[in-house]
Short mmCIF file of C-alpha atoms in Angstrom, two decimals:
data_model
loop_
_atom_site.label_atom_id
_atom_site.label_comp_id
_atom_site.label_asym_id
_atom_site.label_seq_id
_atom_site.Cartn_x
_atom_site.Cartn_y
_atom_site.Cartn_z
CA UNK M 1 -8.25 3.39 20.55
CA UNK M 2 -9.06 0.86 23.69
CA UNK M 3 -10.50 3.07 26.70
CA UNK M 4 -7.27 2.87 28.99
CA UNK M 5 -3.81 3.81 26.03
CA UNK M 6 -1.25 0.91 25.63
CA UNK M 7 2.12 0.22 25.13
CA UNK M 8 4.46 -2.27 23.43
CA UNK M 9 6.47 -2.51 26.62
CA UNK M 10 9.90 -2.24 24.98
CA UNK M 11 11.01 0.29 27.42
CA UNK M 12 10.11 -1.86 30.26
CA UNK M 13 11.39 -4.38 29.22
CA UNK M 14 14.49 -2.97 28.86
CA UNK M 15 14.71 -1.17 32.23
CA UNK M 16 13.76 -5.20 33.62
CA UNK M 17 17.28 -6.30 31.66
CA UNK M 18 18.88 -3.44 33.42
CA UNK M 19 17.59 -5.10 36.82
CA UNK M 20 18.19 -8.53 35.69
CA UNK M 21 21.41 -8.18 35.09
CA UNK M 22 22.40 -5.91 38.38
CA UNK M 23 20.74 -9.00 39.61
CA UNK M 24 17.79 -7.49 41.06
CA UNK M 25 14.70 -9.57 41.96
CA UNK M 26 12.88 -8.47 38.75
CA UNK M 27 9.56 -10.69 39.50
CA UNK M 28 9.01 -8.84 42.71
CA UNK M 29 9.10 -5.38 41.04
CA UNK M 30 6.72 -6.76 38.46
CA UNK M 31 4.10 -8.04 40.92
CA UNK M 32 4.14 -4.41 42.19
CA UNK M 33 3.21 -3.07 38.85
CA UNK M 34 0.32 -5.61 38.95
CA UNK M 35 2.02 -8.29 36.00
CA UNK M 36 3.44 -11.26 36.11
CA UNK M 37 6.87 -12.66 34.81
CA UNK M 38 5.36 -15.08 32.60
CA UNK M 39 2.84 -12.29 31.25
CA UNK M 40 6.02 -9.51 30.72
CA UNK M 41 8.39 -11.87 28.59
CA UNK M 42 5.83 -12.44 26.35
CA UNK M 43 6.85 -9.55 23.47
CA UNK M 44 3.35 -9.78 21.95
CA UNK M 45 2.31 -8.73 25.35
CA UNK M 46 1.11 -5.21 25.22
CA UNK M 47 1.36 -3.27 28.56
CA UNK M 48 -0.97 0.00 29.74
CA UNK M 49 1.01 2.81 28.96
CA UNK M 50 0.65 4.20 32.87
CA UNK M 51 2.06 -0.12 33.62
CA UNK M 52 5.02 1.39 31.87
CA UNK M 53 5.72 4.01 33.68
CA UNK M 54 4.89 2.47 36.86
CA UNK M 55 7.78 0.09 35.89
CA UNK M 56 10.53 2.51 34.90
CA UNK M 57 10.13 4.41 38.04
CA UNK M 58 9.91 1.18 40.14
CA UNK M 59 12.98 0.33 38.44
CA UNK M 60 14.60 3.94 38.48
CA UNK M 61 14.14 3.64 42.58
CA UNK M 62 15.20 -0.19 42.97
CA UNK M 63 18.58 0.88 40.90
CA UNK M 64 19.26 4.19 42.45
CA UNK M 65 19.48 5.61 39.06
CA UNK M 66 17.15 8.72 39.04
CA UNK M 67 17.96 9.56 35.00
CA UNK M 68 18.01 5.42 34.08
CA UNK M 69 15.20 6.60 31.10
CA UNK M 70 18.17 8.54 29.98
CA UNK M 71 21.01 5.53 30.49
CA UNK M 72 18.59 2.88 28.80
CA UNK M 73 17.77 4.87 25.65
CA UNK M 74 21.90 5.74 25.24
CA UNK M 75 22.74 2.54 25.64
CA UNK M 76 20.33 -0.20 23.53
CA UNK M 77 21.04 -1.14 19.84
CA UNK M 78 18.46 0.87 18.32
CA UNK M 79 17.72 -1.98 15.61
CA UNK M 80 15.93 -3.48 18.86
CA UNK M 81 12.70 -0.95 17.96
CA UNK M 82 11.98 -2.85 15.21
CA UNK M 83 11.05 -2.18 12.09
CA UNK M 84 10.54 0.88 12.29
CA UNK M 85 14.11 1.70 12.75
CA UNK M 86 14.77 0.63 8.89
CA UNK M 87 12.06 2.27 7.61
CA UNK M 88 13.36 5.77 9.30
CA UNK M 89 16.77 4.58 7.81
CA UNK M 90 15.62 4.07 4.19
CA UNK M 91 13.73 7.22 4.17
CA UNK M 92 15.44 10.18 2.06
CA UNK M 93 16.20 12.61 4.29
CA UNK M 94 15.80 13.34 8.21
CA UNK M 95 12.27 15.01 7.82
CA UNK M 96 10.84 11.88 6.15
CA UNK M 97 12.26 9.56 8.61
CA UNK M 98 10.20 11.68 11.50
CA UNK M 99 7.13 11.46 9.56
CA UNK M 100 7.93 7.81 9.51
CA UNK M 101 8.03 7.36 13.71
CA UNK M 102 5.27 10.01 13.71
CA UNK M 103 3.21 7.53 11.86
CA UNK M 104 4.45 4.59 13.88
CA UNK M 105 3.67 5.99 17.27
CA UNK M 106 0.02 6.38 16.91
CA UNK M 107 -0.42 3.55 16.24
CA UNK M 108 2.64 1.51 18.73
CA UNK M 109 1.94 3.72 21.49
CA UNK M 110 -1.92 5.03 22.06
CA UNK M 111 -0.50 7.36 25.00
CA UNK M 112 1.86 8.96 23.87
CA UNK M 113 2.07 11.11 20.16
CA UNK M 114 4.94 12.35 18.11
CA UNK M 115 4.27 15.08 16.11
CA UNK M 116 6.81 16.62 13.47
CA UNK M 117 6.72 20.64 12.23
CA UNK M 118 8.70 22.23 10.06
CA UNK M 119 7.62 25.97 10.19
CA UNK M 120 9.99 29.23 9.58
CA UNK M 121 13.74 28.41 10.15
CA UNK M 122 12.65 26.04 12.35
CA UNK M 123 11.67 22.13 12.48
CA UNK M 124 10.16 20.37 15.78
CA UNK M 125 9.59 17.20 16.83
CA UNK M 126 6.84 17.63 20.04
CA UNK M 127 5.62 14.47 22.45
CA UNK M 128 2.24 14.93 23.53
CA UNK M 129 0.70 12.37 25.70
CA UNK M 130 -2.63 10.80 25.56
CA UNK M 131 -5.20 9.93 28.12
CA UNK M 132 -2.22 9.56 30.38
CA UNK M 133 -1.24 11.75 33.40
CA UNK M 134 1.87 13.42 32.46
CA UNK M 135 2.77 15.23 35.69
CA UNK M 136 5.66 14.11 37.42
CA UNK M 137 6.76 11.37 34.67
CA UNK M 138 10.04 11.49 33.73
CA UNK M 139 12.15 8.48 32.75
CA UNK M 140 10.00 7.53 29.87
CA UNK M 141 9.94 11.28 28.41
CA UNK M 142 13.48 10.90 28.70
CA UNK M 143 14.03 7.81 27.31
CA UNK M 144 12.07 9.28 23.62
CA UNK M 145 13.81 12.30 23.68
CA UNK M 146 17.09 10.43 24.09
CA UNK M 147 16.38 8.00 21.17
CA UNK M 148 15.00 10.18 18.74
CA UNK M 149 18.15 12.62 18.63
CA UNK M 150 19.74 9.48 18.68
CA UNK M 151 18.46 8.54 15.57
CA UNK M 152 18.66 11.38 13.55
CA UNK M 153 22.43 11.31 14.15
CA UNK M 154 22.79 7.71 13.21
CA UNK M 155 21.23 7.91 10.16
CA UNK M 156 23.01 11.34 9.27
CA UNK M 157 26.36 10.25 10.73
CA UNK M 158 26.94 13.26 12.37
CA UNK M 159 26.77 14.66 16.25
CA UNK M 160 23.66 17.07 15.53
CA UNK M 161 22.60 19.04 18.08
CA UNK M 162 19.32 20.52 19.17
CA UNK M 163 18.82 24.52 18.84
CA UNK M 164 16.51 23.89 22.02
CA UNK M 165 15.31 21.17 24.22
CA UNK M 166 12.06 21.54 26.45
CA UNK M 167 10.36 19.34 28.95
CA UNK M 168 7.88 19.86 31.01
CA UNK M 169 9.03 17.75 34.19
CA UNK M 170 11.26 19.78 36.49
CA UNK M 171 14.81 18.32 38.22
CA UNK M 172 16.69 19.97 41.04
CA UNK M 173 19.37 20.75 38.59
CA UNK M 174 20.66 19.88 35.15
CA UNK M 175 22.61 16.42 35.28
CA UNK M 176 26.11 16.34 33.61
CA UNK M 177 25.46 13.67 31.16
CA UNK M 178 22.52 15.51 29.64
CA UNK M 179 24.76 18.21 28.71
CA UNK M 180 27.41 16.01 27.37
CA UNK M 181 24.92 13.52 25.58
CA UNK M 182 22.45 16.93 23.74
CA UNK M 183 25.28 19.97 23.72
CA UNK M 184 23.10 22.16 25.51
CA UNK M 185 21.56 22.35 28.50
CA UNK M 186 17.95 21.18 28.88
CA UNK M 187 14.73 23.47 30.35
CA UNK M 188 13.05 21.63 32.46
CA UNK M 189 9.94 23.32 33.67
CA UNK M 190 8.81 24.07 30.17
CA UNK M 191 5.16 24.58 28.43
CA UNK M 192 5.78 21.09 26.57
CA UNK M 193 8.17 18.36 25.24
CA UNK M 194 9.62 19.93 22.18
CA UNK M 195 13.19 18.60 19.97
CA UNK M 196 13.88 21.75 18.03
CA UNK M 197 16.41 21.88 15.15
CA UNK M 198 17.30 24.47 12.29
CA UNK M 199 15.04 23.34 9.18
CA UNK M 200 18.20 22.26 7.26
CA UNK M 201 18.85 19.66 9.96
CA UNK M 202 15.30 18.18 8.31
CA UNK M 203 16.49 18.22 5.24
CA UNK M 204 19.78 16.72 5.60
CA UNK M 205 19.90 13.31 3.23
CA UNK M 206 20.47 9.97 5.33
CA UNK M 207 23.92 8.89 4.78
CA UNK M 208 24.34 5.06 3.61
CA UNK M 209 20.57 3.84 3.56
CA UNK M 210 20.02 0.86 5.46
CA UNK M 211 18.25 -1.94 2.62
CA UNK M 212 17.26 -4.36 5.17
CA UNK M 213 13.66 -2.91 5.03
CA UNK M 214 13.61 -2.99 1.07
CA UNK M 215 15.07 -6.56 0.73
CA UNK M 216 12.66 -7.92 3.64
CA UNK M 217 9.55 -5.92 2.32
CA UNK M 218 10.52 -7.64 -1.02
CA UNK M 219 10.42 -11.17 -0.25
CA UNK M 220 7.11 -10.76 1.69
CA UNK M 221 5.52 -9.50 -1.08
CA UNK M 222 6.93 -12.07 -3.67
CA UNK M 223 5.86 -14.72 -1.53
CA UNK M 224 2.35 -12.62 -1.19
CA UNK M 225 1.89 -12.38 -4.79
CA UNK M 226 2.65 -15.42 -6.15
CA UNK M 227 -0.21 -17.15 -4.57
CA UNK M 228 -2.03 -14.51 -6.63
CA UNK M 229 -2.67 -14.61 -10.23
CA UNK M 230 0.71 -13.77 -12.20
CA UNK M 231 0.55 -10.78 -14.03
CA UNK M 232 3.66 -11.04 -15.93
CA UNK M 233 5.53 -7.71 -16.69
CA UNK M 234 2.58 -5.72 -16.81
CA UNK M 235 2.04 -1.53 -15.50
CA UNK M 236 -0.18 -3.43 -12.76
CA UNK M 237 2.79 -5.14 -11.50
CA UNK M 238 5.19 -2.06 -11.48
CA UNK M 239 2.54 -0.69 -9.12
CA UNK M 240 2.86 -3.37 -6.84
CA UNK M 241 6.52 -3.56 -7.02
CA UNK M 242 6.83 -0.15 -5.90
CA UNK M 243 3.81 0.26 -3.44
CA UNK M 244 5.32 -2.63 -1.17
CA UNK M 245 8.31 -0.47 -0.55
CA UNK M 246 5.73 3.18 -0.19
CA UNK M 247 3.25 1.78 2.12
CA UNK M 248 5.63 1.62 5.21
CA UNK M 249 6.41 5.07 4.61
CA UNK M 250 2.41 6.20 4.19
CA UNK M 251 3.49 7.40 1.00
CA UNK M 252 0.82 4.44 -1.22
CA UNK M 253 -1.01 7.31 -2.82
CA UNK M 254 -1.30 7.49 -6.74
CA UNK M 255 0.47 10.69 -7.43
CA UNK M 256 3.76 8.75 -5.47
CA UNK M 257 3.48 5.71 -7.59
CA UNK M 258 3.25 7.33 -10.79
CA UNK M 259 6.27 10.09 -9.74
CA UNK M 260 8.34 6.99 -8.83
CA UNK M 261 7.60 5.25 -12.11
CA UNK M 262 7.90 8.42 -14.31
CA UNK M 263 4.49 8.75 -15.26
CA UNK M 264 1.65 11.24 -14.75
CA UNK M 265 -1.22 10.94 -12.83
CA UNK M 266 -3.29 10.60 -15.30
CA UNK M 267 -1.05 9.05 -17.54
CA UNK M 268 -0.82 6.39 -15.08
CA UNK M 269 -4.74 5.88 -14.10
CA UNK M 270 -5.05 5.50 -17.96
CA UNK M 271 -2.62 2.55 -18.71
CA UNK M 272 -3.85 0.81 -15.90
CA UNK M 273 -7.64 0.85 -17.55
CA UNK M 274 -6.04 -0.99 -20.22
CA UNK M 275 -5.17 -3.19 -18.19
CA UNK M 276 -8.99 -3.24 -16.71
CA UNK M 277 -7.97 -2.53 -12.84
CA UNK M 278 -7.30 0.77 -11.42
CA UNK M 279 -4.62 2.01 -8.63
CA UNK M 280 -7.46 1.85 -6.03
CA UNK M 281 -8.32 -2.00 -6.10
CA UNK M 282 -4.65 -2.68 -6.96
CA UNK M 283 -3.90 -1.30 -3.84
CA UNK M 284 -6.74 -3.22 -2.10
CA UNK M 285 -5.96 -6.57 -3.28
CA UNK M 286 -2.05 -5.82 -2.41
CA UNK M 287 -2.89 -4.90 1.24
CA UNK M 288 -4.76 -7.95 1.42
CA UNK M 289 -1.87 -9.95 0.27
CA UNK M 290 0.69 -8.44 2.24
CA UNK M 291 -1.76 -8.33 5.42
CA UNK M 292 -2.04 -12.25 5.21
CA UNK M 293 1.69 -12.79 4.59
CA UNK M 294 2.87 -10.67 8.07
CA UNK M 295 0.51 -12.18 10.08
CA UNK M 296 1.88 -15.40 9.34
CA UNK M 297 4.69 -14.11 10.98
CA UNK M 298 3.77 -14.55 14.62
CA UNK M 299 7.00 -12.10 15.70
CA UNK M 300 5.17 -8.86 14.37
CA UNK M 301 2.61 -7.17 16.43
CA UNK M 302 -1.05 -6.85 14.68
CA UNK M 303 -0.47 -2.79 15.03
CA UNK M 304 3.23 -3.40 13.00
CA UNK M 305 1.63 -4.86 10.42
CA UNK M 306 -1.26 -2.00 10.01
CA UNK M 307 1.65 0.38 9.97
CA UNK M 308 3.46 -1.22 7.30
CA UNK M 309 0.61 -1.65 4.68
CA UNK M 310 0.53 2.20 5.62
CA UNK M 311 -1.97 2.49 7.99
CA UNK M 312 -2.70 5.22 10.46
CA UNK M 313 -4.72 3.37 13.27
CA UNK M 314 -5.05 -0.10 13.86
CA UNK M 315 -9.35 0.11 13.30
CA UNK M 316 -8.58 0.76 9.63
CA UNK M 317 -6.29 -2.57 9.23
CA UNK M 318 -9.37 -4.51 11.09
CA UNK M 319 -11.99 -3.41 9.09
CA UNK M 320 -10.90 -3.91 5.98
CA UNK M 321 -9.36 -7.17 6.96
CA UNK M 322 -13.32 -8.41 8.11
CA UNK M 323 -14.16 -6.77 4.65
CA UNK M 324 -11.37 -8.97 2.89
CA UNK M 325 -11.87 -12.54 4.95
CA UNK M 326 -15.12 -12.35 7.55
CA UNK M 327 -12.19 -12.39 10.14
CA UNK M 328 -10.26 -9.79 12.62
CA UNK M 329 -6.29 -10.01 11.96
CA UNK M 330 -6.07 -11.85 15.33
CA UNK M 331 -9.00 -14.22 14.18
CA UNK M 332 -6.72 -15.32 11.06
CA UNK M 333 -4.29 -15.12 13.17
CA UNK M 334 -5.59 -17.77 15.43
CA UNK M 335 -7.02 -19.67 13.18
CA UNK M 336 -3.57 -19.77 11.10
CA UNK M 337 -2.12 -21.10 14.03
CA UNK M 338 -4.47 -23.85 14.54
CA UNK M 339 -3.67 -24.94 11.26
CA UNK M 340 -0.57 -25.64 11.69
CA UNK M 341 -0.71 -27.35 14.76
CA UNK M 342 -3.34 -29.65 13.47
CA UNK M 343 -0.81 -30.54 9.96
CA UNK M 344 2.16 -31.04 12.52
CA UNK M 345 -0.04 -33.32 15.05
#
């Protein structure tokens, strides 16, 4: 993790829209926030986490909006997060969607951490922020909670609502659209930032599964793997097949693969020494693949594509990748690019 916690800037960005389009002077708040216009439109950009804030209360004030965290996370598309919106939607149920975005924001957002319990009757999902002064902020805590019970209701199609919301920020009194938007009031004041809902909320199935994830994740890997050696119809590629759909979930591991492909463990570690490979460098050599197909696409972040070979920090992606090529991600990257350039010139 770098020394001072980062950000996409997706939030930002979208409170800058907001004062675009009210037709606010948007490079003036920037330079106040210590960026510049050129620097903020740039999506691979990312911004210090405290930048963020800085922004969204900048913003909150220039708008007169004092809950806009709130407006902006009720009204974006939430396909705008990214990916990981269809890998939360492709997941099986509510509680492996969470996992999913708990995943995803250690390694998007260094400052702040989502952490999913189930425990008793009883599931939570708590924000905890990281080397980042939490006192005071507001819009961006606001703007999570609002899109993560968001999301769970999209994906279940239904208006769930939360047996208990905490925060720890305080307001002068409980604004009217919170308690229309959650269904319950909201303690402010509170010991931490905690979503609570009955465990059977968790374990509600997601209704209609979105398959943009498995149909993109698919044609990546083709495209990965048929610069490799073909393997023909072979156990070896039925693990490959179905680890490019696990890994965005964290879910590579052995025992998943074989479950998936109705084999044992062992069962499973013993066909594929038949074959002469095992599930460990299969899983290598895939990464490696897969790594050097995403980062030809210039769109996804270096810490997306970590996350989707299934990657909990960003460090483990790099260091492998130097073990793979004798280059950092953004090295290839670079060098990629160069390439190009060069054949088009």
């Amino acid at each position: 993790m770098s020394a001072i916690p980062s950000a996409t800037g997706g939030i930002a960005r979208l409170a800058c829209a907001r004062l675009a389009d009210s037709g606010k002077d948007t490079a003036a708040l920037l330079s106040k926030a210590g960026l510049t216009l050129n620097d903020f439109r740039d999506p691979a950009v990312r911004l210090a986490v405290t930048t963020q804030i800085k922004i969204l209360e900048l913003a909150a004030k220039e708008l007169k909006d004092d809950i806009l965290g709130f407006r902006l996370a009720r009204g974006f598309d939430l396909r705008q997060i990214g990916l990981v919106y269809y890998v939360m939607a492709s997941c099986e149920n509510v509680a492996d969607a969470l996992r999913a975005a708990e995943r995803y924001s250690r390694i998007m957002n260094e400052g702040v951490r989502l952490r999913f319990d189930m425990e008793g009757h009883t599931s939570t999902i708590a924000l905890e922020y990281v080397g980042v002064d939490r006192r005071g902020e507001r819009q961006q805590i606001e703007f999570w909670i609002v899109t993560l019970v968001r999301i769970c209701r999209q994906v279940t199609e239904g208006r769930l609502v939360p047996s208990r919301l905490q925060v720890r920020h305080l307001r002068a009194g409980m604004p009217p659209e919170f308690r229309t938007f959650f269904g319950r009031d909201v303690e402010f004041g509170a010991d931490g930032d905690v979503i609570s809902f009955p465990v059977p909320v968790a374990l509600l199935p997601l209704v209609g599964r979105d398959g943009y994830l498995h149909d993109l994740l698919r044609r990546y890997a083709d495209e990965a793997l048929i610069r490799k050696a073909p393997h023909g119809a072979t156990v070896r590629s039925r693990v490959e097949k179905t680890l490019t759909t696990l890994l965005p979930h964290g879910r590579g591991v052995a025992k998943e693969v074989a479950r998936q492909m109705g084999l044992s463990t062992r069962t499973l570690s013993r066909k594929l020494g038949e074959e002469k490979t095992s599930f460990v460098e299969i899983l290598d050599q895939l990464r490696a693949a897969l790594a050097k197909r995403y980062l030809e696409e210039e769109q996804l972040p270096v810490s997306e594509v970590a996350w989707l070979l299934g990657y909990r920090e960003l460090s483990s992606l790099t260091h492998a990748f130097k073990r793979w090529t004798g280059m950092t991600p953004r090295q290839f990257r670079s060098k990629g690019k160069a390439t190009r350039y060069c054949a088009v010139t």
